[in-house]
């Protein structure tokens, strides 16, 4: 009998479900993609239904359901934290505890209740297991990796008690070697700066990372901010462990991240209000905190190396999505090989929980190790047929052209890209993890100097400073970027090669933000960030043949095997899941063309989008 | 009740018996919340709670 395991992450942020069959990753998806609520934290009923249907199994066929953390230990942490900080934190206590005593303490019952809705009447609910949060992350990083053994580094906000762990994976075992406990958390430390710079905690960390290169590294203010961080806010030890000065952080017991008055006194400028104009203070602050974060990650990695002596390192946890830090870790050469779980956030915990049960709890051997990895390119979500696409077209009266020959469609699409148009690209299975990797993507020509501005302001409706990532043919990666390895999941940042860069003025770092931004920095300006870096996705012919074929066609026409790739959504919207989501997103924005499967939709030919379809009302800004 | 068994198991494994009175009081409070039918809304800032 096959061993089928359902992994679930839920109730905090970014709910998801994943299904493994005999240890093979079969399907996984975020709940937000179905419910259309960004970072939906509710029980992932739709994602569970999808993974079960995809495998053609029912609740009764499952060997186990695995929830990605231990609720009681989390509750213990809450009680002990409130006890330690009392009487401070009464307000937070009053709002947090009712949720626990009404719902979260009864997690097993709640899960059973929710699961029973997925099964047939009277169907048996399988056993429910609860691995630790960081073990789930560690399992999500190690078991799908291409390594027989590896050091494991998990970094996030907080799980039960642990916020950072160093572990060692070998065969089907994971041993935890070091743990750093709440409230000393690298994730919450970075989130506190995200908050102070006026971005939303839990989604704005990416913006802060994108803002960091706008900081002036030579400015006295940047150096002073970094000094103050190191002298006052955090005490970093040689082994990468650290203590935060909790006089300055309110997240342990209050409903905010920072003590704003103390921060203002320390740094000399107030917290930025959301959507307020960005001035140089915040850019310098972003630069400084990014540097400090990277220093911590490097020290932790060095400790992991010392403890494990392995040549390989794998990473997971929300902080592992900090691709700038990952790029620096790669460059540091502490480990020969590095692999990062593409769904490193809590959603990926569902997959890790399922894998932890398979290998650790049920004790199955880890015999087959895929030399690439076993994530199947992270294309683990739902896919849709021609029939589904045509149904959506009929629903909206959409006009389309169907190509029976996919090569001809690629040829046409590549020509359109070459004409500076913006194209929605919807193919095959949806990605698992926060990045669109060419199946739910918006594409553009990276050589076009206006593409970055156009995509940010007219298509994505997001902040003008935010950079875009390239998708490059795997075989051409070193033609464009100074990186010795492939980067299939857009989790490594590396510089554009010197030969492609343009000369910049001596006072470049002192120019105002938008002057720097619109300065042509390379022959692929729309994917070259302000400091010549890029967040790279290398596209493999084996993993995503359709996307590879399109980029290769673009190369045949232009000599450039590279395109701009951004997720198929507008600001605040989860990445599109279905053809219906894709068509609506296409019609709401100034995208010029939409390619779904073998169908091409031209914006000019579409019927008037007369619906009062205001995405700003449907999706809250993130 | 399975939950009481689970909580006892948790206290035993973690050797955190001093949390017992607190948990009992909170569970009684929880009963009140359930009986009074009021809603419980999670803090919004960062879901570490």
mmCIF file of N, CA and C in Angstrom, chain A residues 157-268:
data_model
loop_
_atom_site.group_PDB
_atom_site.id
_atom_site.type_symbol
_atom_site.label_atom_id
_atom_site.label_comp_id
_atom_site.label_asym_id
_atom_site.label_seq_id
_atom_site.Cartn_x
_atom_site.Cartn_y
_atom_site.Cartn_z
ATOM 1 N N UNK A 157 10.912 34.196 11.448
ATOM 2 C CA UNK A 157 10.425 35.040 12.536
ATOM 3 C C UNK A 157 10.480 34.253 13.833
ATOM 4 N N UNK A 158 9.581 33.318 13.967
ATOM 5 C CA UNK A 158 9.600 32.410 15.114
ATOM 6 C C UNK A 158 8.675 31.232 14.836
ATOM 7 N N UNK A 159 9.051 30.092 15.420
ATOM 8 C CA UNK A 159 8.164 28.940 15.349
ATOM 9 C C UNK A 159 7.593 28.719 16.728
ATOM 10 N N UNK A 160 7.997 27.627 17.401
ATOM 11 C CA UNK A 160 7.573 27.474 18.797
ATOM 12 C C UNK A 160 8.450 28.411 19.624
ATOM 13 N N UNK A 161 9.686 27.980 19.896
ATOM 14 C CA UNK A 161 10.650 28.855 20.569
ATOM 15 C C UNK A 161 11.758 29.280 19.605
ATOM 16 N N UNK A 162 12.133 28.344 18.736
ATOM 17 C CA UNK A 162 13.298 28.591 17.885
ATOM 18 C C UNK A 162 13.006 29.657 16.835
ATOM 19 N N UNK A 163 14.024 30.453 16.559
ATOM 20 C CA UNK A 163 13.934 31.453 15.495
ATOM 21 C C UNK A 163 15.003 31.174 14.435
ATOM 22 N N UNK A 164 16.065 30.531 14.864
ATOM 23 C CA UNK A 164 17.158 30.169 13.965
ATOM 24 C C UNK A 164 17.662 28.800 14.405
ATOM 25 N N UNK A 165 17.912 27.917 13.456
ATOM 26 C CA UNK A 165 18.503 26.636 13.852
ATOM 27 C C UNK A 165 19.620 26.253 12.882
ATOM 28 N N UNK A 166 20.585 25.543 13.425
ATOM 29 C CA UNK A 166 21.595 24.896 12.587
ATOM 30 C C UNK A 166 21.415 23.401 12.791
ATOM 31 N N UNK A 167 21.278 22.681 11.712
ATOM 32 C CA UNK A 167 21.092 21.242 11.817
ATOM 33 C C UNK A 167 21.997 20.515 10.850
ATOM 34 N N UNK A 168 21.906 19.198 10.893
ATOM 35 C CA UNK A 168 22.674 18.381 9.960
ATOM 36 C C UNK A 168 21.770 17.283 9.436
ATOM 37 N N UNK A 169 21.712 17.187 8.131
ATOM 38 C CA UNK A 169 20.902 16.147 7.514
ATOM 39 C C UNK A 169 21.803 15.117 6.865
ATOM 40 N N UNK A 170 21.484 13.855 7.114
ATOM 41 C CA UNK A 170 22.256 12.784 6.495
ATOM 42 C C UNK A 170 21.310 11.609 6.274
ATOM 43 N N UNK A 171 21.201 11.173 5.023
ATOM 44 C CA UNK A 171 20.278 10.075 4.728
ATOM 45 C C UNK A 171 18.862 10.488 5.055
ATOM 46 N N UNK A 172 18.217 9.685 5.928
ATOM 47 C CA UNK A 172 16.831 10.038 6.279
ATOM 48 C C UNK A 172 16.737 10.674 7.669
ATOM 49 N N UNK A 173 17.869 11.215 8.138
ATOM 50 C CA UNK A 173 17.864 11.784 9.498
ATOM 51 C C UNK A 173 18.221 13.264 9.497
ATOM 52 N N UNK A 174 17.637 13.963 10.446
ATOM 53 C CA UNK A 174 18.013 15.363 10.657
ATOM 54 C C UNK A 174 18.316 15.524 12.135
ATOM 55 N N UNK A 175 19.495 16.051 12.453
ATOM 56 C CA UNK A 175 19.741 16.348 13.872
ATOM 57 C C UNK A 175 19.903 17.849 14.033
ATOM 58 N N UNK A 176 19.271 18.361 15.071
ATOM 59 C CA UNK A 176 19.366 19.796 15.350
ATOM 60 C C UNK A 176 20.586 20.017 16.253
ATOM 61 N N UNK A 177 21.485 20.900 15.837
ATOM 62 C CA UNK A 177 22.732 21.085 16.581
ATOM 63 C C UNK A 177 22.739 22.360 17.418
ATOM 64 N N UNK A 178 22.140 23.402 16.906
ATOM 65 C CA UNK A 178 22.082 24.686 17.629
ATOM 66 C C UNK A 178 20.722 25.327 17.390
ATOM 67 N N UNK A 179 20.229 26.015 18.410
ATOM 68 C CA UNK A 179 18.974 26.760 18.248
ATOM 69 C C UNK A 179 19.106 28.123 18.888
ATOM 70 N N UNK A 180 18.531 29.112 18.269
ATOM 71 C CA UNK A 180 18.436 30.433 18.894
ATOM 72 C C UNK A 180 16.960 30.666 19.177
ATOM 73 N N UNK A 181 16.645 31.182 20.349
ATOM 74 C CA UNK A 181 15.247 31.230 20.774
ATOM 75 C C UNK A 181 14.669 32.647 20.775
ATOM 76 N N UNK A 182 13.359 32.687 20.643
ATOM 77 C CA UNK A 182 12.571 33.900 20.790
ATOM 78 C C UNK A 182 12.897 34.571 22.127
ATOM 79 N N UNK A 183 12.978 35.874 22.224
ATOM 80 C CA UNK A 183 12.610 36.888 21.208
ATOM 81 C C UNK A 183 13.755 37.274 20.285
ATOM 82 N N UNK A 184 14.882 36.562 20.378
ATOM 83 C CA UNK A 184 16.040 36.953 19.563
ATOM 84 C C UNK A 184 15.910 36.313 18.184
ATOM 85 N N UNK A 185 15.381 37.081 17.270
ATOM 86 C CA UNK A 185 14.988 36.517 15.985
ATOM 87 C C UNK A 185 15.486 37.385 14.835
ATOM 88 N N UNK A 186 16.184 36.770 13.898
ATOM 89 C CA UNK A 186 16.675 37.527 12.735
ATOM 90 C C UNK A 186 15.500 37.953 11.846
ATOM 91 N N UNK A 187 14.482 37.112 11.779
ATOM 92 C CA UNK A 187 13.306 37.447 10.966
ATOM 93 C C UNK A 187 12.560 38.645 11.532
ATOM 94 N N UNK A 188 12.378 38.640 12.845
ATOM 95 C CA UNK A 188 11.645 39.741 13.471
ATOM 96 C C UNK A 188 12.496 41.013 13.517
ATOM 97 N N UNK A 189 13.805 40.835 13.611
ATOM 98 C CA UNK A 189 14.750 41.956 13.557
ATOM 99 C C UNK A 189 14.605 42.675 12.214
ATOM 100 N N UNK A 190 14.625 41.891 11.129
ATOM 101 C CA UNK A 190 14.486 42.467 9.778
ATOM 102 C C UNK A 190 13.081 43.054 9.613
ATOM 103 N N UNK A 191 12.086 42.351 10.179
ATOM 104 C CA UNK A 191 10.700 42.826 10.076
ATOM 105 C C UNK A 191 10.521 44.157 10.808
ATOM 106 N N UNK A 192 11.265 44.352 11.905
ATOM 107 C CA UNK A 192 11.165 45.600 12.661
ATOM 108 C C UNK A 192 11.630 46.777 11.784
ATOM 109 N N UNK A 193 12.677 46.568 11.012
ATOM 110 C CA UNK A 193 13.149 47.619 10.101
ATOM 111 C C UNK A 193 12.181 47.812 8.934
ATOM 112 N N UNK A 194 11.582 46.716 8.495
ATOM 113 C CA UNK A 194 10.561 46.797 7.442
ATOM 114 C C UNK A 194 9.437 47.719 7.916
ATOM 115 N N UNK A 195 9.034 47.508 9.149
ATOM 116 C CA UNK A 195 7.965 48.289 9.775
ATOM 117 C C UNK A 195 8.382 49.749 9.922
ATOM 118 N N UNK A 196 9.600 49.967 10.390
ATOM 119 C CA UNK A 196 10.051 51.347 10.630
ATOM 120 C C UNK A 196 10.192 52.114 9.307
ATOM 121 N N UNK A 197 10.492 51.382 8.235
ATOM 122 C CA UNK A 197 10.624 52.041 6.931
ATOM 123 C C UNK A 197 9.279 52.158 6.208
ATOM 124 N N UNK A 198 8.192 51.836 6.898
ATOM 125 C CA UNK A 198 6.848 52.104 6.373
ATOM 126 C C UNK A 198 6.271 51.011 5.490
ATOM 127 N N UNK A 199 6.870 49.818 5.522
ATOM 128 C CA UNK A 199 6.316 48.716 4.730
ATOM 129 C C UNK A 199 5.586 47.744 5.656
ATOM 130 N N UNK A 200 4.758 46.914 5.042
ATOM 131 C CA UNK A 200 3.975 45.975 5.843
ATOM 132 C C UNK A 200 4.840 44.805 6.284
ATOM 133 N N UNK A 201 4.729 44.506 7.570
ATOM 134 C CA UNK A 201 5.434 43.340 8.100
ATOM 135 C C UNK A 201 4.842 42.091 7.455
ATOM 136 N N UNK A 202 5.705 41.176 7.093
ATOM 137 C CA UNK A 202 5.325 39.895 6.499
ATOM 138 C C UNK A 202 5.207 39.916 4.993
ATOM 139 N N UNK A 203 5.124 41.106 4.406
ATOM 140 C CA UNK A 203 5.129 41.140 2.938
ATOM 141 C C UNK A 203 6.089 42.201 2.423
ATOM 142 N N UNK A 204 6.413 43.178 3.294
ATOM 143 C CA UNK A 204 7.251 44.282 2.839
ATOM 144 C C UNK A 204 8.743 44.019 2.952
ATOM 145 N N UNK A 205 9.141 42.879 3.516
ATOM 146 C CA UNK A 205 10.569 42.580 3.678
ATOM 147 C C UNK A 205 11.267 42.572 2.322
ATOM 148 N N UNK A 206 10.552 42.103 1.324
ATOM 149 C CA UNK A 206 11.118 42.067 -0.021
ATOM 150 C C UNK A 206 11.374 43.470 -0.545
ATOM 151 N N UNK A 207 10.475 44.382 -0.172
ATOM 152 C CA UNK A 207 10.631 45.776 -0.621
ATOM 153 C C UNK A 207 11.844 46.398 0.047
ATOM 154 N N UNK A 208 12.003 46.096 1.334
ATOM 155 C CA UNK A 208 13.154 46.644 2.068
ATOM 156 C C UNK A 208 14.453 46.143 1.423
ATOM 157 N N UNK A 209 14.469 44.873 1.063
ATOM 158 C CA UNK A 209 15.661 44.314 0.420
ATOM 159 C C UNK A 209 15.904 44.997 -0.928
ATOM 160 N N UNK A 210 14.823 45.275 -1.661
ATOM 161 C CA UNK A 210 14.950 45.953 -2.952
ATOM 162 C C UNK A 210 15.358 47.405 -2.800
ATOM 163 N N UNK A 211 15.018 47.978 -1.642
ATOM 164 C CA UNK A 211 15.341 49.390 -1.389
ATOM 165 C C UNK A 211 16.805 49.560 -0.976
ATOM 166 N N UNK A 212 17.365 48.518 -0.366
ATOM 167 C CA UNK A 212 18.710 48.622 0.216
ATOM 168 C C UNK A 212 19.766 49.178 -0.753
ATOM 169 N N UNK A 213 19.798 48.731 -2.014
ATOM 170 C CA UNK A 213 20.838 49.248 -2.906
ATOM 171 C C UNK A 213 20.736 50.752 -3.183
ATOM 172 N N UNK A 214 19.598 51.368 -2.873
ATOM 173 C CA UNK A 214 19.472 52.823 -3.045
ATOM 174 C C UNK A 214 20.181 53.579 -1.928
ATOM 175 N N UNK A 215 20.510 52.872 -0.858
ATOM 176 C CA UNK A 215 21.261 53.512 0.220
ATOM 177 C C UNK A 215 22.639 53.892 -0.278
ATOM 178 N N UNK A 216 23.162 54.945 0.278
ATOM 179 C CA UNK A 216 24.496 55.391 -0.143
ATOM 180 C C UNK A 216 25.538 54.769 0.793
ATOM 181 N N UNK A 217 26.317 53.814 0.288
ATOM 182 C CA UNK A 217 27.258 53.120 1.182
ATOM 183 C C UNK A 217 28.331 54.040 1.742
ATOM 184 N N UNK A 218 28.613 55.134 1.008
ATOM 185 C CA UNK A 218 29.687 56.036 1.454
ATOM 186 C C UNK A 218 29.184 57.136 2.389
ATOM 187 N N UNK A 219 27.870 57.259 2.499
ATOM 188 C CA UNK A 219 27.331 58.375 3.302
ATOM 189 C C UNK A 219 27.620 58.172 4.789
ATOM 190 N N UNK A 220 27.891 59.254 5.459
ATOM 191 C CA UNK A 220 28.158 59.194 6.902
ATOM 192 C C UNK A 220 26.936 58.639 7.634
ATOM 193 N N UNK A 221 25.737 59.002 7.134
ATOM 194 C CA UNK A 221 24.516 58.542 7.810
ATOM 195 C C UNK A 221 24.400 57.006 7.774
ATOM 196 N N UNK A 222 24.725 56.411 6.624
ATOM 197 C CA UNK A 222 24.633 54.947 6.495
ATOM 198 C C UNK A 222 25.564 54.276 7.507
ATOM 199 N N UNK A 223 26.793 54.804 7.554
ATOM 200 C CA UNK A 223 27.768 54.206 8.484
ATOM 201 C C UNK A 223 27.290 54.374 9.924
ATOM 202 N N UNK A 224 26.711 55.546 10.194
ATOM 203 C CA UNK A 224 26.254 55.818 11.560
ATOM 204 C C UNK A 224 25.071 54.907 11.930
ATOM 205 N N UNK A 225 24.152 54.684 10.972
ATOM 206 C CA UNK A 225 23.006 53.794 11.261
ATOM 207 C C UNK A 225 23.529 52.382 11.572
ATOM 208 N N UNK A 226 24.456 51.935 10.751
ATOM 209 C CA UNK A 226 24.983 50.576 10.965
ATOM 210 C C UNK A 226 25.663 50.475 12.340
ATOM 211 N N UNK A 227 26.417 51.512 12.666
ATOM 212 C CA UNK A 227 27.104 51.529 13.962
ATOM 213 C C UNK A 227 26.095 51.466 15.107
ATOM 214 N N UNK A 228 25.032 52.257 14.953
ATOM 215 C CA UNK A 228 24.012 52.285 16.021
ATOM 216 C C UNK A 228 23.296 50.938 16.139
ATOM 217 N N UNK A 229 23.060 50.320 15.004
ATOM 218 C CA UNK A 229 22.410 48.992 15.043
ATOM 219 C C UNK A 229 23.298 48.032 15.832
ATOM 220 N N UNK A 230 24.578 48.041 15.498
ATOM 221 C CA UNK A 230 25.495 47.077 16.125
ATOM 222 C C UNK A 230 25.796 47.429 17.582
ATOM 223 N N UNK A 231 25.836 48.725 17.885
ATOM 224 C CA UNK A 231 26.162 49.127 19.267
ATOM 225 C C UNK A 231 24.962 49.038 20.199
ATOM 226 N N UNK A 232 23.773 49.324 19.654
ATOM 227 C CA UNK A 232 22.615 49.484 20.534
ATOM 228 C C UNK A 232 21.554 48.409 20.380
ATOM 229 N N UNK A 233 21.294 47.985 19.137
ATOM 230 C CA UNK A 233 20.139 47.101 18.927
ATOM 231 C C UNK A 233 20.476 45.616 18.999
ATOM 232 N N UNK A 234 21.655 45.261 18.543
ATOM 233 C CA UNK A 234 21.943 43.822 18.468
ATOM 234 C C UNK A 234 23.397 43.538 18.858
ATOM 235 N N UNK A 235 23.552 42.465 19.609
ATOM 236 C CA UNK A 235 24.888 42.047 20.022
ATOM 237 C C UNK A 235 25.179 40.734 19.284
ATOM 238 N N UNK A 236 25.997 40.840 18.239
ATOM 239 C CA UNK A 236 26.268 39.650 17.418
ATOM 240 C C UNK A 236 27.550 38.977 17.904
ATOM 241 N N UNK A 237 27.450 37.688 18.170
ATOM 242 C CA UNK A 237 28.627 36.935 18.631
ATOM 243 C C UNK A 237 29.342 36.296 17.439
ATOM 244 N N UNK A 238 30.537 35.823 17.707
ATOM 245 C CA UNK A 238 31.372 35.237 16.646
ATOM 246 C C UNK A 238 30.695 34.073 15.917
ATOM 247 N N UNK A 239 29.895 33.289 16.659
ATOM 248 C CA UNK A 239 29.270 32.115 16.037
ATOM 249 C C UNK A 239 27.971 32.459 15.292
ATOM 250 N N UNK A 240 27.637 33.757 15.222
ATOM 251 C CA UNK A 240 26.434 34.176 14.492
ATOM 252 C C UNK A 240 25.204 34.270 15.383
ATOM 253 N N UNK A 241 25.305 33.762 16.620
ATOM 254 C CA UNK A 241 24.172 33.944 17.535
ATOM 255 C C UNK A 241 24.145 35.413 17.943
ATOM 256 N N UNK A 242 23.007 35.871 18.388
ATOM 257 C CA UNK A 242 22.908 37.294 18.714
ATOM 258 C C UNK A 242 21.820 37.519 19.757
ATOM 259 N N UNK A 243 21.929 38.642 20.418
ATOM 260 C CA UNK A 243 20.910 39.061 21.389
ATOM 261 C C UNK A 243 20.369 40.403 20.942
ATOM 262 N N UNK A 244 19.059 40.521 20.902
ATOM 263 C CA UNK A 244 18.465 41.815 20.570
ATOM 264 C C UNK A 244 18.220 42.583 21.854
ATOM 265 N N UNK A 245 18.386 43.883 21.787
ATOM 266 C CA UNK A 245 18.098 44.728 22.942
ATOM 267 C C UNK A 245 16.594 44.991 22.968
ATOM 268 N N UNK A 246 15.887 44.241 23.815
ATOM 269 C CA UNK A 246 14.425 44.268 23.774
ATOM 270 C C UNK A 246 13.824 45.582 24.278
ATOM 271 N N UNK A 247 14.674 46.490 24.801
ATOM 272 C CA UNK A 247 14.157 47.822 25.145
ATOM 273 C C UNK A 247 13.665 48.543 23.888
ATOM 274 N N UNK A 248 14.197 48.125 22.737
ATOM 275 C CA UNK A 248 13.884 48.817 21.484
ATOM 276 C C UNK A 248 12.855 48.085 20.621
ATOM 277 N N UNK A 249 12.500 46.867 21.011
ATOM 278 C CA UNK A 249 11.571 46.075 20.192
ATOM 279 C C UNK A 249 10.328 45.760 21.017
ATOM 280 N N UNK A 250 9.169 45.995 20.413
ATOM 281 C CA UNK A 250 7.910 45.798 21.148
ATOM 282 C C UNK A 250 7.166 44.524 20.764
ATOM 283 N N UNK A 251 7.692 43.764 19.814
ATOM 284 C CA UNK A 251 6.884 42.678 19.262
ATOM 285 C C UNK A 251 6.600 41.541 20.242
ATOM 286 N N UNK A 252 7.424 41.436 21.279
ATOM 287 C CA UNK A 252 7.228 40.299 22.192
ATOM 288 C C UNK A 252 5.898 40.392 22.932
ATOM 289 N N UNK A 253 5.495 41.585 23.274
ATOM 290 C CA UNK A 253 4.284 41.699 24.085
ATOM 291 C C UNK A 253 3.314 42.775 23.621
ATOM 292 N N UNK A 254 3.726 43.575 22.670
ATOM 293 C CA UNK A 254 2.810 44.652 22.248
ATOM 294 C C UNK A 254 2.360 44.427 20.817
ATOM 295 N N UNK A 255 1.496 45.314 20.360
ATOM 296 C CA UNK A 255 0.940 45.120 19.031
ATOM 297 C C UNK A 255 1.682 45.945 17.988
ATOM 298 N N UNK A 256 2.945 46.227 18.245
ATOM 299 C CA UNK A 256 3.762 46.873 17.219
ATOM 300 C C UNK A 256 5.165 46.261 17.260
ATOM 301 N N UNK A 257 5.937 46.549 16.238
ATOM 302 C CA UNK A 257 7.251 45.905 16.143
ATOM 303 C C UNK A 257 8.326 46.644 16.931
ATOM 304 N N UNK A 258 8.270 47.979 16.863
ATOM 305 C CA UNK A 258 9.366 48.761 17.438
ATOM 306 C C UNK A 258 8.852 49.748 18.481
ATOM 307 N N UNK A 259 9.757 50.173 19.353
ATOM 308 C CA UNK A 259 9.441 51.282 20.239
ATOM 309 C C UNK A 259 9.816 52.550 19.464
ATOM 310 N N UNK A 260 8.826 53.123 18.811
ATOM 311 C CA UNK A 260 9.086 54.201 17.840
ATOM 312 C C UNK A 260 9.816 55.388 18.459
ATOM 313 N N UNK A 261 9.445 55.748 19.688
ATOM 314 C CA UNK A 261 10.064 56.925 20.313
ATOM 315 C C UNK A 261 11.562 56.683 20.508
ATOM 316 N N UNK A 262 11.892 55.493 20.988
ATOM 317 C CA UNK A 262 13.314 55.180 21.211
ATOM 318 C C UNK A 262 14.078 55.105 19.896
ATOM 319 N N UNK A 263 13.468 54.544 18.881
ATOM 320 C CA UNK A 263 14.131 54.445 17.568
ATOM 321 C C UNK A 263 14.367 55.846 17.005
ATOM 322 N N UNK A 264 13.370 56.707 17.181
ATOM 323 C CA UNK A 264 13.514 58.068 16.642
ATOM 324 C C UNK A 264 14.664 58.791 17.348
ATOM 325 N N UNK A 265 14.741 58.559 18.662
ATOM 326 C CA UNK A 265 15.854 59.186 19.412
ATOM 327 C C UNK A 265 17.189 58.611 18.958
ATOM 328 N N UNK A 266 17.203 57.315 18.681
ATOM 329 C CA UNK A 266 18.458 56.660 18.291
ATOM 330 C C UNK A 266 18.910 57.068 16.888
ATOM 331 N N UNK A 267 17.979 57.019 15.938
ATOM 332 C CA UNK A 267 18.377 57.232 14.534
ATOM 333 C C UNK A 267 18.190 58.679 14.064
ATOM 334 N N UNK A 268 17.348 59.431 14.781
ATOM 335 C CA UNK A 268 17.191 60.840 14.436
ATOM 336 C C UNK A 268 16.161 61.122 13.364
#
